[in-house]
CSV table of C-alpha atoms and ligand atoms in Angstrom, one decimal:
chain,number,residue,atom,x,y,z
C,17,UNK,CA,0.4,84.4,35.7
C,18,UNK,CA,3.1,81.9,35.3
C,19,UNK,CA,6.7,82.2,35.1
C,20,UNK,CA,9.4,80.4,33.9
C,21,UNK,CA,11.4,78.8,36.7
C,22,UNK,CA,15.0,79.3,37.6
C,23,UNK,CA,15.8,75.8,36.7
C,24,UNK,CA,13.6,76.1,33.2
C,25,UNK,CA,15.5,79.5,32.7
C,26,UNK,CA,18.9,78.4,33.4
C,27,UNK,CA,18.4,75.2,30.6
C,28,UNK,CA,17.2,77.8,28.1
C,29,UNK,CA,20.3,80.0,28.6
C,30,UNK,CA,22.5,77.1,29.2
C,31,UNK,CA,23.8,78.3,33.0
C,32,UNK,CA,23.6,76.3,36.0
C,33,UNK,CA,21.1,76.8,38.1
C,34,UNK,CA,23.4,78.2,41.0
C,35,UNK,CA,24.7,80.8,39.1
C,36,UNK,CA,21.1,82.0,38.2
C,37,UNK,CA,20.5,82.1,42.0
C,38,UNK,CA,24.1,83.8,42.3
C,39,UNK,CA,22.9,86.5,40.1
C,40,UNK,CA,20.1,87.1,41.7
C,41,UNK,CA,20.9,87.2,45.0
C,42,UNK,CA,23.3,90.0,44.1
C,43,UNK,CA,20.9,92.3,42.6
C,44,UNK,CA,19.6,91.4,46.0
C,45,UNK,CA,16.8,89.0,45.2
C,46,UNK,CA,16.7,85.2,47.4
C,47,UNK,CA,15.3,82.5,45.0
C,48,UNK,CA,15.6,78.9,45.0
C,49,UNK,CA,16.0,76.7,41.7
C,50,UNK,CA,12.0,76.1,41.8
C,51,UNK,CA,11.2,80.0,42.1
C,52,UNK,CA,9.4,81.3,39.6
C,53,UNK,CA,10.6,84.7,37.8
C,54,UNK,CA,9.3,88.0,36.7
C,55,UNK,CA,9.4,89.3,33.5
C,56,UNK,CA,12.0,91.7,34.5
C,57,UNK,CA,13.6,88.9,36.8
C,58,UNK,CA,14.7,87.0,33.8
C,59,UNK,CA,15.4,90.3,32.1
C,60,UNK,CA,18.1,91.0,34.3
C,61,UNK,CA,19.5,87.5,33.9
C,62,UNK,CA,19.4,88.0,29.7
C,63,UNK,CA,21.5,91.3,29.9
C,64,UNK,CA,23.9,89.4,32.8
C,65,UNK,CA,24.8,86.8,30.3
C,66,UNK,CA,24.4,89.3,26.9
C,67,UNK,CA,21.3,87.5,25.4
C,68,UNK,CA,18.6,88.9,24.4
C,69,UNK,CA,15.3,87.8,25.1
C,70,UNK,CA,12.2,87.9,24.0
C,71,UNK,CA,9.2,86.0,25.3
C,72,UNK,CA,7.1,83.5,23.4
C,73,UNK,CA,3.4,84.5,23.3
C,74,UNK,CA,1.5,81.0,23.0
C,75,UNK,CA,-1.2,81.2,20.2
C,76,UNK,CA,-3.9,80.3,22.9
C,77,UNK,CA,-2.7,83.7,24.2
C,78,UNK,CA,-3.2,85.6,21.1
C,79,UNK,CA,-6.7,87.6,20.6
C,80,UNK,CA,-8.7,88.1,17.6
C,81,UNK,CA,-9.2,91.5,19.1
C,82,UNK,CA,-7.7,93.1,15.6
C,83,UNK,CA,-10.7,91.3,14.2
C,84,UNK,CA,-13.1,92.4,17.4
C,85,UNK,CA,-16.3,94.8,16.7
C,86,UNK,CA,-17.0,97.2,19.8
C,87,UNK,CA,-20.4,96.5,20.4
C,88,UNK,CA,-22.9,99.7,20.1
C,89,UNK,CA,-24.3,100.5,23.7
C,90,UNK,CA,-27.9,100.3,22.4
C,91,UNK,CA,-27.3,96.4,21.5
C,92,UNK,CA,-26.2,95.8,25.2
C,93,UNK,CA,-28.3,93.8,26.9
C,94,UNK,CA,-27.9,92.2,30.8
C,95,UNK,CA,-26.2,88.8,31.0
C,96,UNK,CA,-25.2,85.9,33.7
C,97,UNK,CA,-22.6,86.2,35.6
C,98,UNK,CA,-19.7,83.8,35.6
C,99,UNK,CA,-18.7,82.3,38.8
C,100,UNK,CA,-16.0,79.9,39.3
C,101,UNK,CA,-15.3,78.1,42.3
C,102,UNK,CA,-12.1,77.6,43.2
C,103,UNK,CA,-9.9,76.1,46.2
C,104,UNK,CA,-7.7,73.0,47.7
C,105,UNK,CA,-8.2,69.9,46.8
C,106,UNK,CA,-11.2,67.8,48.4
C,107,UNK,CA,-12.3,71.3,50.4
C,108,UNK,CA,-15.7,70.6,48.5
C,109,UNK,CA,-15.9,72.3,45.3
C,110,UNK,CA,-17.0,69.8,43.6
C,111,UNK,CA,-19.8,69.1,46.3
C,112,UNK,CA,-20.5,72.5,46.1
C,113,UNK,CA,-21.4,72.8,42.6
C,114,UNK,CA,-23.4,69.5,42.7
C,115,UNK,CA,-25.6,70.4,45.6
C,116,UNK,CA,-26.3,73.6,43.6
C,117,UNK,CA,-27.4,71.8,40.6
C,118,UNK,CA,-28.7,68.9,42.4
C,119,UNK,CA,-26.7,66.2,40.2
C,120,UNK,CA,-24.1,63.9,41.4
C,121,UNK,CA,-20.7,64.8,39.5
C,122,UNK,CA,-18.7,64.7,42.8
C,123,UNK,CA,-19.7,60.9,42.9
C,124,UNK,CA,-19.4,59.9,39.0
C,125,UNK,CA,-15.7,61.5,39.6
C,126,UNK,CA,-12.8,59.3,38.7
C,127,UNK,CA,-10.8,59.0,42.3
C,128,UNK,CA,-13.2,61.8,43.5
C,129,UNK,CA,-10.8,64.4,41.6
C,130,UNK,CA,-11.9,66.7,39.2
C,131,UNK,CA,-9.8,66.1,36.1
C,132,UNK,CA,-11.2,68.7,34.3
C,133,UNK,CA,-13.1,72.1,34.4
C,134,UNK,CA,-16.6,71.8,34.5
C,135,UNK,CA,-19.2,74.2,33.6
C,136,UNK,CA,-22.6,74.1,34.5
C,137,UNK,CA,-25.5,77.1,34.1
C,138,UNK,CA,-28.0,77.1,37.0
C,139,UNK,CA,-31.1,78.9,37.8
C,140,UNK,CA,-31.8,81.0,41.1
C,141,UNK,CA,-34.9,82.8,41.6
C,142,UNK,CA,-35.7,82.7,37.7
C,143,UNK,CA,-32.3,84.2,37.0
C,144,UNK,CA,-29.2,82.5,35.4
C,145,UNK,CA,-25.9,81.6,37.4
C,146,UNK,CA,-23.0,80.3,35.0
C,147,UNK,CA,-20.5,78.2,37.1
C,148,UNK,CA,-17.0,77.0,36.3
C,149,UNK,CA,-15.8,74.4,38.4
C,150,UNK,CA,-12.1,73.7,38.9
C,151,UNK,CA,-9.9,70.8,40.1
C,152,UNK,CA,-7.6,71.6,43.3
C,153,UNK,CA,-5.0,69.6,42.6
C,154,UNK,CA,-1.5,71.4,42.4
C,155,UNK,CA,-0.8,70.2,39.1
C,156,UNK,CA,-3.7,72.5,37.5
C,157,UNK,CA,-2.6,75.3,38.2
C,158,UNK,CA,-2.8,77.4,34.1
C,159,UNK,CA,-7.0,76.1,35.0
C,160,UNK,CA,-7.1,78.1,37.6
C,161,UNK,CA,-5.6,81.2,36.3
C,162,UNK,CA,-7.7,80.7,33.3
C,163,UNK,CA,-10.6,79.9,35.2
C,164,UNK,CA,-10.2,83.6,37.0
C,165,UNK,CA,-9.3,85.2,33.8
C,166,UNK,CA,-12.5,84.2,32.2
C,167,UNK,CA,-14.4,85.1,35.7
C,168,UNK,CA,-16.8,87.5,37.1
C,169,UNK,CA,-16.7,85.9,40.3
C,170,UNK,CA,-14.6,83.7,42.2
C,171,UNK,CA,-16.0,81.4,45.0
C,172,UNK,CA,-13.0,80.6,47.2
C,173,UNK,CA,-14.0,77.0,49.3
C,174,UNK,CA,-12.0,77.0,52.4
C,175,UNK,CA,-12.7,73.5,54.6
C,176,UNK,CA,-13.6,74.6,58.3
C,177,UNK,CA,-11.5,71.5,59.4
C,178,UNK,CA,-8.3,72.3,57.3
C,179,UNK,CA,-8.1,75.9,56.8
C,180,UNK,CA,-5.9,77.7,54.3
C,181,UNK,CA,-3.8,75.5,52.2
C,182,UNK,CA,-1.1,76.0,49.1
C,183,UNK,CA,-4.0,76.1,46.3
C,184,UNK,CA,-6.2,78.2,48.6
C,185,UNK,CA,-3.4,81.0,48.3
C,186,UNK,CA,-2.9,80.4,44.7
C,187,UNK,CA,-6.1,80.6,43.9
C,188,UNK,CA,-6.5,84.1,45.9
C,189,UNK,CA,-3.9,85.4,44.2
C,190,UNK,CA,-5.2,83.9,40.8
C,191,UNK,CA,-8.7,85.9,41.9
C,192,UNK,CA,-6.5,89.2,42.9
C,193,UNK,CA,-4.5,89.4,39.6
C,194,UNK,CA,-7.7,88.8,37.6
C,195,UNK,CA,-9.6,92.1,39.7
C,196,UNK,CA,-13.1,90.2,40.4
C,197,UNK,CA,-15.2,90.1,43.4
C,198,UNK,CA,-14.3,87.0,45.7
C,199,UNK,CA,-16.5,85.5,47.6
C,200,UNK,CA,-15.6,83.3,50.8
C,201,UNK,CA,-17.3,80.1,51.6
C,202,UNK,CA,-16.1,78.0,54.3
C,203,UNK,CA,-17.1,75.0,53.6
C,204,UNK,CA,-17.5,71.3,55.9
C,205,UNK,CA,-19.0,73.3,58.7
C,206,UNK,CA,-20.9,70.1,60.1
C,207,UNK,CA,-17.8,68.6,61.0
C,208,UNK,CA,-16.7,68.1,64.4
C,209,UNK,CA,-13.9,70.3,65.2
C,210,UNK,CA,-15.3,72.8,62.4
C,211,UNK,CA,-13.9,76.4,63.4
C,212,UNK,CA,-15.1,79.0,60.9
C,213,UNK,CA,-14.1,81.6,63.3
C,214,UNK,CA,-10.2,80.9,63.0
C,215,UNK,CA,-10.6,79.8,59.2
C,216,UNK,CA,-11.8,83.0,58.8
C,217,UNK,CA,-9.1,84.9,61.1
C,218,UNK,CA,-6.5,82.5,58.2
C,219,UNK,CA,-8.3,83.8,55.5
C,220,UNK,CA,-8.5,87.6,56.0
C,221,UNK,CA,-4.6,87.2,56.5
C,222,UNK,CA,-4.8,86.6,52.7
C,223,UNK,CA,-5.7,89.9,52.3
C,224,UNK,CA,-9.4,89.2,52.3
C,225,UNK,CA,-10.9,91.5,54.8
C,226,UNK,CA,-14.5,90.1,55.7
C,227,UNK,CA,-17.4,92.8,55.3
C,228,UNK,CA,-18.3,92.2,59.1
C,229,UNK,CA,-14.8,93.0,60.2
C,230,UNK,CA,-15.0,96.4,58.0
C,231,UNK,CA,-13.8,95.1,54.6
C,232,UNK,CA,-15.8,94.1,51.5
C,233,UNK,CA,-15.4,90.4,51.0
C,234,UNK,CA,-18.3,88.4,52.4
C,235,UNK,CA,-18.0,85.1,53.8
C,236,UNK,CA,-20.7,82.3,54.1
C,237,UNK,CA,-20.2,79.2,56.4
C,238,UNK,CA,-21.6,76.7,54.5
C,239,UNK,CA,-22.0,72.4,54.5
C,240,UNK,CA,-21.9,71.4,50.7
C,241,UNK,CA,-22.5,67.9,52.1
C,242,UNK,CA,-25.7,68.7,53.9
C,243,UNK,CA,-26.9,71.5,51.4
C,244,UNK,CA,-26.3,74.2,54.8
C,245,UNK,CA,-26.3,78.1,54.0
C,246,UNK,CA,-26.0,77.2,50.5
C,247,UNK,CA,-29.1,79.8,50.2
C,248,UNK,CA,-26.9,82.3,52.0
C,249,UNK,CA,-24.5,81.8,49.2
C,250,UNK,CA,-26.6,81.9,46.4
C,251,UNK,CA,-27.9,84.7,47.5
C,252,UNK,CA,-24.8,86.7,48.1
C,253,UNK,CA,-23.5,86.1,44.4
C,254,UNK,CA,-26.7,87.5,43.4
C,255,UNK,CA,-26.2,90.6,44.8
C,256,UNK,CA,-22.3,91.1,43.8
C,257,UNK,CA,-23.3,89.9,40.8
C,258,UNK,CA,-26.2,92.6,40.5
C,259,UNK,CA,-23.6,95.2,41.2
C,260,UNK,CA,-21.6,94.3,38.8
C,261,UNK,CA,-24.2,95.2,36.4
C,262,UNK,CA,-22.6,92.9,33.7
C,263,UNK,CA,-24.0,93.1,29.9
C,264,UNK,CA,-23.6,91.6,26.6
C,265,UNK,CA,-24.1,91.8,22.9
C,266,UNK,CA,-26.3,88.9,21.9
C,267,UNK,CA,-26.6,90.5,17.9
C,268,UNK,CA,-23.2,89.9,17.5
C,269,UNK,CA,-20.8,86.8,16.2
C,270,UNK,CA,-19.7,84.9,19.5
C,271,UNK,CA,-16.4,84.6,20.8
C,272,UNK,CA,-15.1,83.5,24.2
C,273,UNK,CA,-12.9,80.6,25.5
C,274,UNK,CA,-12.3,76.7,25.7
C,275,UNK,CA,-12.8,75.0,29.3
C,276,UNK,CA,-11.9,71.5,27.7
C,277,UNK,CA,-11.5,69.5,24.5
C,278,UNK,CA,-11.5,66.3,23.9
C,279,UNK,CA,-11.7,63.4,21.0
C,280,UNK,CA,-14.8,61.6,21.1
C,281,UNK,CA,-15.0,58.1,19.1
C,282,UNK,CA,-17.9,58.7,17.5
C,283,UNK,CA,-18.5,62.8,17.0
C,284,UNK,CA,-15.1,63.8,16.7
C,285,UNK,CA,-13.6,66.5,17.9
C,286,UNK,CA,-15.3,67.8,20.8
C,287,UNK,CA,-14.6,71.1,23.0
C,288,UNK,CA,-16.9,72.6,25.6
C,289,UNK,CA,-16.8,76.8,25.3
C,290,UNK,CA,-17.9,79.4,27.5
C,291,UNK,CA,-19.6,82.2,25.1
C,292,UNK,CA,-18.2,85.3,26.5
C,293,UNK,CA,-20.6,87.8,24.1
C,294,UNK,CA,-22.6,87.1,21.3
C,295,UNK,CA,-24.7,84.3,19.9
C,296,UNK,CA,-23.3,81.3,19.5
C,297,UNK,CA,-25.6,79.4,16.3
C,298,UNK,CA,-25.3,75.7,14.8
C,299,UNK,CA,-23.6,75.8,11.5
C,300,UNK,CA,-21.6,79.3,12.5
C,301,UNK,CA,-18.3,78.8,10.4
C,302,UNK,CA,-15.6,78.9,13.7
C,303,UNK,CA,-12.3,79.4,14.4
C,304,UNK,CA,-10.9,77.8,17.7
C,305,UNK,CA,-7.5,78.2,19.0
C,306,UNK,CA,-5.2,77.1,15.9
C,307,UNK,CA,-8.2,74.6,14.8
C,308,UNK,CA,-11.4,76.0,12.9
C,309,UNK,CA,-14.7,74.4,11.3
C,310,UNK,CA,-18.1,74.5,11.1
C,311,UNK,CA,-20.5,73.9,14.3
C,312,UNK,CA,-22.2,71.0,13.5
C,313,UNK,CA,-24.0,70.1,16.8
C,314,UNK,CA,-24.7,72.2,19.3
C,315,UNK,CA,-25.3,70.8,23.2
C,316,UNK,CA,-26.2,72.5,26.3
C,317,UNK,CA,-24.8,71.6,29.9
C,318,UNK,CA,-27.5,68.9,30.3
C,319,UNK,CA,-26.7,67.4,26.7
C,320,UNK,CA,-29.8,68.5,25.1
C,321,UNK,CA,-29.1,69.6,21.4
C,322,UNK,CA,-29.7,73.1,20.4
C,323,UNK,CA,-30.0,75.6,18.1
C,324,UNK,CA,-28.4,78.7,19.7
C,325,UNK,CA,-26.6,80.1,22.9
C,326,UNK,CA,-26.4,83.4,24.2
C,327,UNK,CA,-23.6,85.3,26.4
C,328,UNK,CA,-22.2,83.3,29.5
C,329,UNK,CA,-24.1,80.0,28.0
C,330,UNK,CA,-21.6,77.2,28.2
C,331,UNK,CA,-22.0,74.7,25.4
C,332,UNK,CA,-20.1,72.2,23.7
C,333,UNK,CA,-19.8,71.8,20.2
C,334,UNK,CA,-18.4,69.8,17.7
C,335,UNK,CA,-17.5,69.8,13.8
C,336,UNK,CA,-13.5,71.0,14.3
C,337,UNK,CA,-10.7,69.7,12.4
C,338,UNK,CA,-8.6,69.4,15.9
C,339,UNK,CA,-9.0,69.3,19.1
C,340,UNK,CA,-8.0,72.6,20.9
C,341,UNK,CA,-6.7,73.3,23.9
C,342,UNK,CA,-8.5,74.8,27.3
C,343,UNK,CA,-8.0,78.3,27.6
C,344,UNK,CA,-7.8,78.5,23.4
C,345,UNK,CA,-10.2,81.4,22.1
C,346,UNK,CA,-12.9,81.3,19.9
C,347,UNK,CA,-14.3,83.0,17.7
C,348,UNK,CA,-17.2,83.3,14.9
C,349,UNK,CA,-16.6,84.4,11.2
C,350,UNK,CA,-18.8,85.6,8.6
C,351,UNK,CA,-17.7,82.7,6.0
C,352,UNK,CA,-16.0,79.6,6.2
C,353,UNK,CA,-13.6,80.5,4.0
C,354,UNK,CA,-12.7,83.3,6.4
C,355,UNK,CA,-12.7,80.8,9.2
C,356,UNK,CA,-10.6,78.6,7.3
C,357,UNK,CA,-8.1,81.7,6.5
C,358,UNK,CA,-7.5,82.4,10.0
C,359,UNK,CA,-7.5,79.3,11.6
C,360,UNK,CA,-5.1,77.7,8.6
C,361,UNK,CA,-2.8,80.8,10.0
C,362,UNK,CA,-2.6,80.4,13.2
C,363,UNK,CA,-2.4,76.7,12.7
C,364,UNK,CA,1.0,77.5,10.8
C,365,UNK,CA,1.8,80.6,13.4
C,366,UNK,CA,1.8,77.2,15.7
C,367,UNK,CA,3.6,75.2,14.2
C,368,UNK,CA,6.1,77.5,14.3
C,369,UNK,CA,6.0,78.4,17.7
C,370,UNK,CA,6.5,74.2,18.5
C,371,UNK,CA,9.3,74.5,15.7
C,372,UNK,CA,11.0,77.1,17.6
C,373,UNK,CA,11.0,76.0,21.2
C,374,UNK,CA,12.1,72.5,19.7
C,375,UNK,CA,15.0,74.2,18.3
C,376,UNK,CA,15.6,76.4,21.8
C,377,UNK,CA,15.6,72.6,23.4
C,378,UNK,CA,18.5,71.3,21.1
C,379,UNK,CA,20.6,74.1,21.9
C,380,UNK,CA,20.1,73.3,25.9
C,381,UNK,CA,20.9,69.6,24.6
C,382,UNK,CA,24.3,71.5,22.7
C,383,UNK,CA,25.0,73.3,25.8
C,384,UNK,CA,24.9,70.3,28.4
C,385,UNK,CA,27.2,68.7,26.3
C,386,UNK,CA,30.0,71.4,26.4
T,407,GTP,P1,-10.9,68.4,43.9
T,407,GTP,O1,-11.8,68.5,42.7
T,407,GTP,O2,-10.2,67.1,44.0
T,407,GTP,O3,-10.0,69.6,44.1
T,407,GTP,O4,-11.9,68.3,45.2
T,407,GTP,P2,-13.2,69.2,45.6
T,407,GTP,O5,-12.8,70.5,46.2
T,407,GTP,O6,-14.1,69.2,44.4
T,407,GTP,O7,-13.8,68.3,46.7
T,407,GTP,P3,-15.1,67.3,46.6
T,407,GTP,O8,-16.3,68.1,46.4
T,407,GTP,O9,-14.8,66.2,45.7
T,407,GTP,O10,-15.2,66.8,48.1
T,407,GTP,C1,-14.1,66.1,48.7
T,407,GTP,C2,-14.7,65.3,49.9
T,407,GTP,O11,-15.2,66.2,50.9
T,407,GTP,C3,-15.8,64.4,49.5
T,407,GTP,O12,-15.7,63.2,50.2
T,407,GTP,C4,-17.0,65.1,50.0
T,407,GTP,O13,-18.1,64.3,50.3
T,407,GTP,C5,-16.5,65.8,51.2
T,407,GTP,N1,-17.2,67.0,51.6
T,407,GTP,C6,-17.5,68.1,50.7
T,407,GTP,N2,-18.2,69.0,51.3
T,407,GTP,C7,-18.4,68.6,52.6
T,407,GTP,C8,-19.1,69.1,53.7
T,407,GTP,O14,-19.7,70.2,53.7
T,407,GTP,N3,-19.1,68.4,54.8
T,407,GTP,C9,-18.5,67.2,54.9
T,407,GTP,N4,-18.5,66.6,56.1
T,407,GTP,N5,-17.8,66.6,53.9
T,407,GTP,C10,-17.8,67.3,52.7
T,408,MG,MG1,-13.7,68.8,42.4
């Protein structure tokens, strides 16, 4: 979770920055101008300076769930698990991901980077793995936390020659605020110099206790590079998987989250979901973040066309009127003209939102004036 800075939150309340930290530090809290706050953090600062406060909900935030049906136990059936793998930049993830599905993304990369969150379904044994990848770069940071949010498991790729860096702790404590199972791979374990020993001594200082020290997070050395223990690996998220016994409802209308969307020249808007329950069908009227349509095409991870998707599927879709944003939710409705009805409403409830933190931003502009 995300919070506003002490420099974001002294523009909006037209302080300085110091006296935000002077505050603080007298109700005995240290934070510099780039520290993010708590929701009770910038509480405190509101009823210091008589404001009140009140925090924006983004739409991509706000669930259909007044519109959700509880699925009847007896329609519950076992699904995939979703695993996303998370970590530093260039600590492999990618790699990792492609040596599983035996593709090349790592290579067809711009720079090498991941720009955006893939997702990729796999087969192990006969059984299906649903994998998120996500980019390491510090400037992704909402992908992460989305990533986890959206998780069963998270993979946490730790390079054996560079140990634990700043986006291996966020994504830790991405994975510990989200509650799932966290696996440990240390990754690059061919290279000279490799020492999963002491990466392993950094990362249980995270407060990842390995299963052969006594705690219950496994670790697996790995080389993504030259495909070693990656058997190990797969083999471990079975098993946590397994335990998780995870199920869904594949009778019912779909719903689940955006990983990426994008306009394509020729099809349009295009977004790639992650079906979180229920069955996703072409030509289901749909309602996407603060967009809504009609699924028109429907494509699996290898970009075959098809007909329908089940729970943990990821596919991408088009036939929206906009493109939405990752982390936006989905979800199916009977008619279009239902679809349309919500998503025209939270299309306005967005517009709003914009309307208002435009306005919020003139009145910094009044106050730096003054
Ligand atoms: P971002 O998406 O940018 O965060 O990086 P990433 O974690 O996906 O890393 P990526 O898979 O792109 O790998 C970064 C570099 O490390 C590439 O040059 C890989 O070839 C190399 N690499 C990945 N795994 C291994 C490994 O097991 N051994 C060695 N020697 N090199 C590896
Ligand atoms: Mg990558």
């Amino acid at each position: 979770e995300e919070g506003i800075t002490v420099d974001e939150l002294s523009q909006k309340i037209g302080q300085t920055p110091a006296n935000v930290i002077k505050v603080l530090f007298m109700l005995g809290t240290m934070v510099t101008i780039n520290s993010s706050l708590n929701d009770e953090q910038v509480e405190l600062i509101c009823m210091e300076y008589g404001l009140e406060c009140k925090k924006v909900v983004p739409v991509s935030e706000v669930n259909f769930e007044d519109l959700e049906v509880v699925d009847d136990p007896k329609d519950l059936v076992p699904r995939p698990p979703v695993i996303t793998i998370m970590g530093h930049v260039d600590h492999g993830k990618t790699t990792l991901l492609d040596h599983i599905r035996k593709s090349r993304v790592a290579e067809g990369e711009f720079g090498g980077i991941t720009q955006h969150i893939g997702a990729y379904q796999v087969s192990v044994k006969g059984k299906k793995i649903t994998f998120l990848d996500t980019p390491g770069h510090e400037a992704f940071t909402a992908m992460r936390a989305r990533g986890a949010m959206i998780t069963d498991i998270v993979i946490i790729v730790v390079a054996a020659d560079d140990g634990v860096m700043p986006q291996t702790r966020e994504a830790v404590d991405h994975a510990l605020a989200a509650n799932v199972p966290i696996i440990v791979a240390i990754n690059k374990i061919d290279k000279p110099g490799a020492d999963p020993q002491r990466i392993m001594t950094e990362v249980s200082e995270l407060g990842l206790m390995p299963e052969e020290w006594g705690g219950d997070v496994p670790y697996v050395n790995i080389s993504a590079k030259k495909g070693i223990g990656i058997d190990e690996l797969l083999e471990t998220v079975t098993v946590v998987a397994e335990l998780a016994e995870l199920k869904a409802n594949p009778k019912r209308m779909a719903y689940g989250s955006v990983i990426e969307g994008r306009l394509d020249k020729g099809r349009g808007p295009v977004a790639t979901l992650l079906i979180q329950n229920g069955t996703l069908r072409s030509g289901n009227p749909i309602v996407v973040g603060a967009t809504y349509g009609r699924v028109r095409q429907l494509v699996d991870d290898r970009g075959r066309e098809i007909k329908s998707a089940g729970p943990a599927t990821p596919v991408e879709i088009t036939g929206l009127n906009d493109v939405p944003e990752a982390g936006d939710k989905f979800m199916v409705f009977e008619t279009e003209r239902e679809a349309r009805h919500v998503g025209e409403e939270r299309a306005q409830k967005k517009i709003e939102e914009e309307r208002n933190s435009t306005s919020a931003m003139s009145l910094d502009d009044l106050f730096s004036q003054m």
